[in-house]
Amino acid sequence: MRIRTLTGSLAAVLALSSPLLWGGQAVAAPSAAPEQVSAARLLTYDASGSAEFRSAVDRGVAIWNESVDSVELRPVASGQRANIRVLADNGWPRALPGSLGSGTVYIGRQAVNQGYDTVRISAHELGHILGLPDRKPGPCSSLMSGSSAGTACTNRYPNAAERAEVEDNFAGALAGTSERTGRADASVPAPRAVLIRD
Ligand SMILES: [Zn+2]
């Protein structure tokens, strides 16, 4: 790394018009771009209402954590409000997304009783919370093809396109980037009150 004197680098600093660290009598010329925000967007989930599907929900969460870098789901601390609530009920599986990365997922027993894979259901519904739409009808290789792939389909992983879409959704929504780039405004959907069935 080159160290330039304050006098020598003043013009460059002004031209860059970005904050640089000033040190005593010298300015360290940046040898690379400032460190980018690389931390994933952290979302919390509460699966305490998911009854017999608790382990399937945890597995669905783990699959997303394995599959993407820009967002990470963690169990909510007790007493805290989670971004995502997961509930079990007797209806058809569905999601009620709020703003990107938040909402409620229902692991419906109706589909489970028909033979659909509970982990695929969990990962699929979480996919809606992460901003993915249904892609139906679709092949088993697609997570968002949902029930259209049939009960024999036990693929629980998003395909490359689905992973990329989630990465893109959250890459623009990371804290600290939205106001500077304006990307978040374009990439974060407005709060949705639309129920996504299956
Ligand atoms: Zn769906």
mmCIF file of C-alpha atoms and ligand atoms in Angstrom:
data_model
loop_
_atom_site.group_PDB
_atom_site.id
_atom_site.type_symbol
_atom_site.label_atom_id
_atom_site.label_comp_id
_atom_site.label_asym_id
_atom_site.label_seq_id
_atom_site.Cartn_x
_atom_site.Cartn_y
_atom_site.Cartn_z
ATOM 1 C CA MET A 1 0.000 0.000 0.000
ATOM 2 C CA ARG A 2 1.325 3.408 -0.929
ATOM 3 C CA ILE A 3 1.348 6.184 1.654
ATOM 4 C CA ARG A 4 1.070 9.636 0.264
ATOM 5 C CA THR A 5 1.472 12.896 2.095
ATOM 6 C CA LEU A 6 -1.589 14.916 2.953
ATOM 7 C CA THR A 7 -0.483 17.696 0.640
ATOM 8 C CA GLY A 8 0.081 15.396 -2.240
ATOM 9 C CA SER A 9 -3.204 13.585 -1.932
ATOM 10 C CA LEU A 10 -5.539 16.440 -1.164
ATOM 11 C CA ALA A 11 -6.669 16.914 -4.727
ATOM 12 C CA ALA A 12 -7.269 13.231 -5.112
ATOM 13 C CA VAL A 13 -9.308 13.134 -1.943
ATOM 14 C CA LEU A 14 -11.474 15.998 -3.103
ATOM 15 C CA ALA A 15 -11.904 14.441 -6.499
ATOM 16 C CA LEU A 16 -13.039 11.180 -4.976
ATOM 17 C CA SER A 17 -15.559 13.042 -2.825
ATOM 18 C CA SER A 18 -15.923 10.003 -0.644
ATOM 19 C CA PRO A 19 -15.006 9.744 2.990
ATOM 20 C CA LEU A 20 -11.476 8.626 3.623
ATOM 21 C CA LEU A 21 -9.771 8.118 6.906
ATOM 22 C CA TRP A 22 -7.514 10.955 7.827
ATOM 23 C CA GLY A 23 -4.496 10.085 9.852
ATOM 24 C CA GLY A 24 -2.181 12.644 11.428
ATOM 25 C CA GLN A 25 -0.097 13.922 8.604
ATOM 26 C CA ALA A 26 -0.721 11.319 5.991
ATOM 27 C CA VAL A 27 -3.542 9.790 4.084
ATOM 28 C CA ALA A 28 -3.432 6.190 3.140
ATOM 29 C CA ALA A 29 -4.343 5.964 -0.488
ATOM 30 C CA PRO A 30 -6.876 3.225 -0.935
ATOM 31 C CA SER A 31 -5.327 0.324 -2.753
ATOM 32 C CA ALA A 32 -8.683 -1.278 -3.230
ATOM 33 C CA ALA A 33 -12.315 -0.351 -2.930
ATOM 34 C CA PRO A 34 -13.556 0.094 0.609
ATOM 35 C CA GLU A 35 -14.633 -3.156 2.130
ATOM 36 C CA GLN A 36 -18.045 -4.047 0.840
ATOM 37 C CA VAL A 37 -20.890 -4.978 3.106
ATOM 38 C CA SER A 38 -20.735 -8.737 2.843
ATOM 39 C CA ALA A 39 -22.853 -9.762 5.791
ATOM 40 C CA ALA A 40 -26.068 -11.503 4.954
ATOM 41 C CA ARG A 41 -29.372 -9.905 5.745
ATOM 42 C CA LEU A 42 -30.474 -11.599 8.944
ATOM 43 C CA LEU A 43 -34.060 -12.756 9.280
ATOM 44 C CA THR A 44 -35.554 -14.438 12.294
ATOM 45 C CA TYR A 45 -38.191 -17.133 12.220
ATOM 46 C CA ASP A 46 -40.521 -18.545 14.834
ATOM 47 C CA ALA A 47 -41.474 -22.169 14.244
ATOM 48 C CA SER A 48 -43.010 -22.685 17.677
ATOM 49 C CA GLY A 49 -46.443 -22.982 16.100
ATOM 50 C CA SER A 50 -45.462 -25.534 13.498
ATOM 51 C CA ALA A 51 -46.377 -28.525 15.649
ATOM 52 C CA GLU A 52 -45.352 -31.867 14.093
ATOM 53 C CA PHE A 53 -43.635 -30.033 11.213
ATOM 54 C CA ARG A 54 -41.031 -28.369 13.400
ATOM 55 C CA SER A 55 -38.113 -30.426 12.138
ATOM 56 C CA ALA A 56 -39.281 -30.093 8.535
ATOM 57 C CA VAL A 57 -39.361 -26.319 8.961
ATOM 58 C CA ASP A 58 -35.892 -26.272 10.484
ATOM 59 C CA ARG A 59 -34.666 -28.379 7.560
ATOM 60 C CA GLY A 60 -36.291 -26.014 5.072
ATOM 61 C CA VAL A 61 -34.553 -23.109 6.764
ATOM 62 C CA ALA A 62 -31.226 -24.928 6.668
ATOM 63 C CA ILE A 63 -31.657 -25.585 2.959
ATOM 64 C CA TRP A 64 -32.070 -21.881 2.257
ATOM 65 C CA ASN A 65 -29.115 -21.042 4.471
ATOM 66 C CA GLU A 66 -27.031 -23.529 2.510
ATOM 67 C CA SER A 67 -28.290 -22.265 -0.823
ATOM 68 C CA VAL A 68 -27.893 -18.494 -0.672
ATOM 69 C CA ASP A 69 -25.422 -16.014 0.774
ATOM 70 C CA SER A 70 -27.299 -12.729 0.846
ATOM 71 C CA VAL A 71 -29.830 -13.732 3.475
ATOM 72 C CA GLU A 72 -29.690 -15.921 6.557
ATOM 73 C CA LEU A 73 -32.533 -17.250 8.671
ATOM 74 C CA ARG A 74 -32.091 -17.841 12.366
ATOM 75 C CA PRO A 75 -34.430 -18.914 15.147
ATOM 76 C CA VAL A 76 -35.881 -15.919 16.935
ATOM 77 C CA ALA A 77 -34.839 -15.327 20.516
ATOM 78 C CA SER A 78 -37.552 -15.965 23.047
ATOM 79 C CA GLY A 79 -39.656 -12.922 23.702
ATOM 80 C CA GLN A 80 -38.682 -11.311 20.399
ATOM 81 C CA ARG A 81 -40.938 -10.788 17.416
ATOM 82 C CA ALA A 82 -39.824 -12.854 14.424
ATOM 83 C CA ASN A 83 -39.726 -11.700 10.832
ATOM 84 C CA ILE A 84 -41.271 -15.002 9.784
ATOM 85 C CA ARG A 85 -43.874 -17.058 11.606
ATOM 86 C CA VAL A 86 -44.478 -20.666 10.645
ATOM 87 C CA LEU A 87 -47.715 -22.313 11.667
ATOM 88 C CA ALA A 88 -49.298 -25.696 11.148
ATOM 89 C CA ASP A 89 -52.957 -25.943 10.217
ATOM 90 C CA ASN A 90 -55.402 -28.208 8.420
ATOM 91 C CA GLY A 91 -55.651 -26.200 5.206
ATOM 92 C CA TRP A 92 -53.564 -26.183 2.055
ATOM 93 C CA PRO A 93 -49.967 -24.945 2.463
ATOM 94 C CA ARG A 94 -49.710 -21.214 1.806
ATOM 95 C CA ALA A 95 -47.786 -18.087 2.551
ATOM 96 C CA LEU A 96 -48.865 -14.621 3.482
ATOM 97 C CA PRO A 97 -45.824 -12.500 2.702
ATOM 98 C CA GLY A 98 -45.400 -9.062 4.166
ATOM 99 C CA SER A 99 -42.522 -6.909 3.042
ATOM 100 C CA LEU A 100 -39.598 -8.824 1.586
ATOM 101 C CA GLY A 101 -38.311 -11.310 4.146
ATOM 102 C CA SER A 102 -41.297 -11.226 6.427
ATOM 103 C CA GLY A 103 -44.675 -12.868 6.705
ATOM 104 C CA THR A 104 -46.477 -15.989 7.782
ATOM 105 C CA VAL A 105 -46.181 -19.501 6.414
ATOM 106 C CA TYR A 106 -48.767 -22.205 6.911
ATOM 107 C CA ILE A 107 -47.709 -25.831 6.636
ATOM 108 C CA GLY A 108 -51.075 -27.213 5.691
ATOM 109 C CA ARG A 109 -51.901 -30.782 6.576
ATOM 110 C CA GLN A 110 -54.181 -31.122 3.570
ATOM 111 C CA ALA A 111 -51.183 -31.463 1.250
ATOM 112 C CA VAL A 112 -49.193 -33.490 3.747
ATOM 113 C CA ASN A 113 -52.046 -35.958 3.989
ATOM 114 C CA GLN A 114 -52.037 -36.268 0.190
ATOM 115 C CA GLY A 115 -48.420 -37.331 0.359
ATOM 116 C CA TYR A 116 -46.456 -34.172 -0.422
ATOM 117 C CA ASP A 117 -43.014 -33.900 1.136
ATOM 118 C CA THR A 118 -43.065 -31.752 4.265
ATOM 119 C CA VAL A 119 -39.543 -30.371 3.804
ATOM 120 C CA ARG A 120 -40.267 -29.414 0.192
ATOM 121 C CA ILE A 121 -43.432 -27.682 1.362
ATOM 122 C CA SER A 122 -41.492 -25.798 4.039
ATOM 123 C CA ALA A 123 -38.707 -24.709 1.703
ATOM 124 C CA HIS A 124 -41.238 -23.739 -0.976
ATOM 125 C CA GLU A 125 -43.303 -21.558 1.338
ATOM 126 C CA LEU A 126 -40.169 -19.945 2.755
ATOM 127 C CA GLY A 127 -39.236 -19.230 -0.860
ATOM 128 C CA HIS A 128 -42.356 -17.072 -1.115
ATOM 129 C CA ILE A 129 -41.251 -15.113 1.952
ATOM 130 C CA LEU A 130 -37.893 -14.600 0.247
ATOM 131 C CA GLY A 131 -39.678 -13.041 -2.703
ATOM 132 C CA LEU A 132 -40.177 -15.940 -5.108
ATOM 133 C CA PRO A 133 -43.445 -16.460 -6.995
ATOM 134 C CA ASP A 134 -44.933 -19.808 -7.888
ATOM 135 C CA ARG A 135 -43.598 -21.357 -11.095
ATOM 136 C CA LYS A 136 -46.407 -23.723 -11.937
ATOM 137 C CA PRO A 137 -46.636 -25.990 -13.659
ATOM 138 C CA GLY A 138 -42.977 -26.826 -13.401
ATOM 139 C CA PRO A 139 -40.501 -29.669 -13.034
ATOM 140 C CA CYS A 140 -39.423 -31.300 -9.799
ATOM 141 C CA SER A 141 -36.041 -29.589 -10.137
ATOM 142 C CA SER A 142 -37.824 -26.325 -9.413
ATOM 143 C CA LEU A 143 -38.702 -25.693 -5.788
ATOM 144 C CA MET A 144 -41.315 -23.144 -6.754
ATOM 145 C CA SER A 145 -43.144 -25.586 -8.998
ATOM 146 C CA GLY A 146 -44.693 -26.701 -5.733
ATOM 147 C CA SER A 147 -47.470 -29.233 -5.894
ATOM 148 C CA SER A 148 -47.497 -29.198 -9.699
ATOM 149 C CA ALA A 149 -44.478 -31.517 -9.646
ATOM 150 C CA GLY A 150 -46.561 -34.195 -7.973
ATOM 151 C CA THR A 151 -46.366 -36.071 -4.720
ATOM 152 C CA ALA A 152 -43.454 -38.190 -5.952
ATOM 153 C CA CYS A 153 -41.268 -35.087 -6.105
ATOM 154 C CA THR A 154 -39.104 -34.765 -3.041
ATOM 155 C CA ASN A 155 -36.634 -32.171 -4.337
ATOM 156 C CA ARG A 156 -36.225 -29.737 -1.498
ATOM 157 C CA TYR A 157 -33.671 -27.398 -3.034
ATOM 158 C CA PRO A 158 -34.126 -24.242 -5.106
ATOM 159 C CA ASN A 159 -32.628 -24.490 -8.579
ATOM 160 C CA ALA A 160 -29.943 -22.111 -9.815
ATOM 161 C CA ALA A 161 -32.409 -19.553 -11.131
ATOM 162 C CA GLU A 162 -34.357 -19.554 -7.889
ATOM 163 C CA ARG A 163 -31.184 -19.137 -5.854
ATOM 164 C CA ALA A 164 -30.050 -16.281 -8.054
ATOM 165 C CA GLU A 165 -33.388 -14.534 -7.743
ATOM 166 C CA VAL A 166 -33.247 -14.620 -3.948
ATOM 167 C CA GLU A 167 -29.641 -13.437 -3.966
ATOM 168 C CA ASP A 168 -30.692 -10.555 -6.163
ATOM 169 C CA ASN A 169 -33.700 -9.717 -4.004
ATOM 170 C CA PHE A 170 -31.567 -9.346 -0.907
ATOM 171 C CA ALA A 171 -28.380 -8.031 -2.442
ATOM 172 C CA GLY A 172 -30.231 -4.805 -3.151
ATOM 173 C CA ALA A 173 -31.854 -4.722 0.238
ATOM 174 C CA LEU A 174 -28.771 -4.956 2.428
ATOM 175 C CA ALA A 175 -28.522 -2.191 4.947
ATOM 176 C CA GLY A 176 -26.374 0.692 3.830
ATOM 177 C CA THR A 177 -26.729 0.124 0.144
ATOM 178 C CA SER A 178 -30.256 1.217 -0.546
ATOM 179 C CA GLU A 179 -29.946 4.961 -0.130
ATOM 180 C CA ARG A 180 -26.712 5.178 -2.023
ATOM 181 C CA THR A 181 -27.635 3.038 -4.960
ATOM 182 C CA GLY A 182 -31.380 3.257 -5.006
ATOM 183 C CA ARG A 183 -31.434 -0.419 -5.877
ATOM 184 C CA ALA A 184 -33.532 -1.432 -2.934
ATOM 185 C CA ASP A 185 -36.354 0.793 -4.014
ATOM 186 C CA ALA A 186 -36.558 -1.044 -7.285
ATOM 187 C CA SER A 187 -35.948 -4.538 -6.001
ATOM 188 C CA VAL A 188 -37.927 -4.669 -2.787
ATOM 189 C CA PRO A 189 -41.561 -5.353 -3.460
ATOM 190 C CA ALA A 190 -44.079 -3.231 -1.688
ATOM 191 C CA PRO A 191 -45.726 -4.949 1.253
ATOM 192 C CA ARG A 192 -48.025 -7.613 -0.077
ATOM 193 C CA ALA A 193 -51.242 -8.682 1.500
ATOM 194 C CA VAL A 194 -51.861 -11.344 -1.112
ATOM 195 C CA LEU A 195 -52.202 -14.871 0.086
ATOM 196 C CA ILE A 196 -50.083 -17.271 -1.946
ATOM 197 C CA ARG A 197 -51.758 -20.623 -1.899
ATOM 198 C CA ASP A 198 -49.227 -23.447 -2.163
HETATM 199 ZN ZN ZN B 1 -46.302 -21.519 -3.757
#
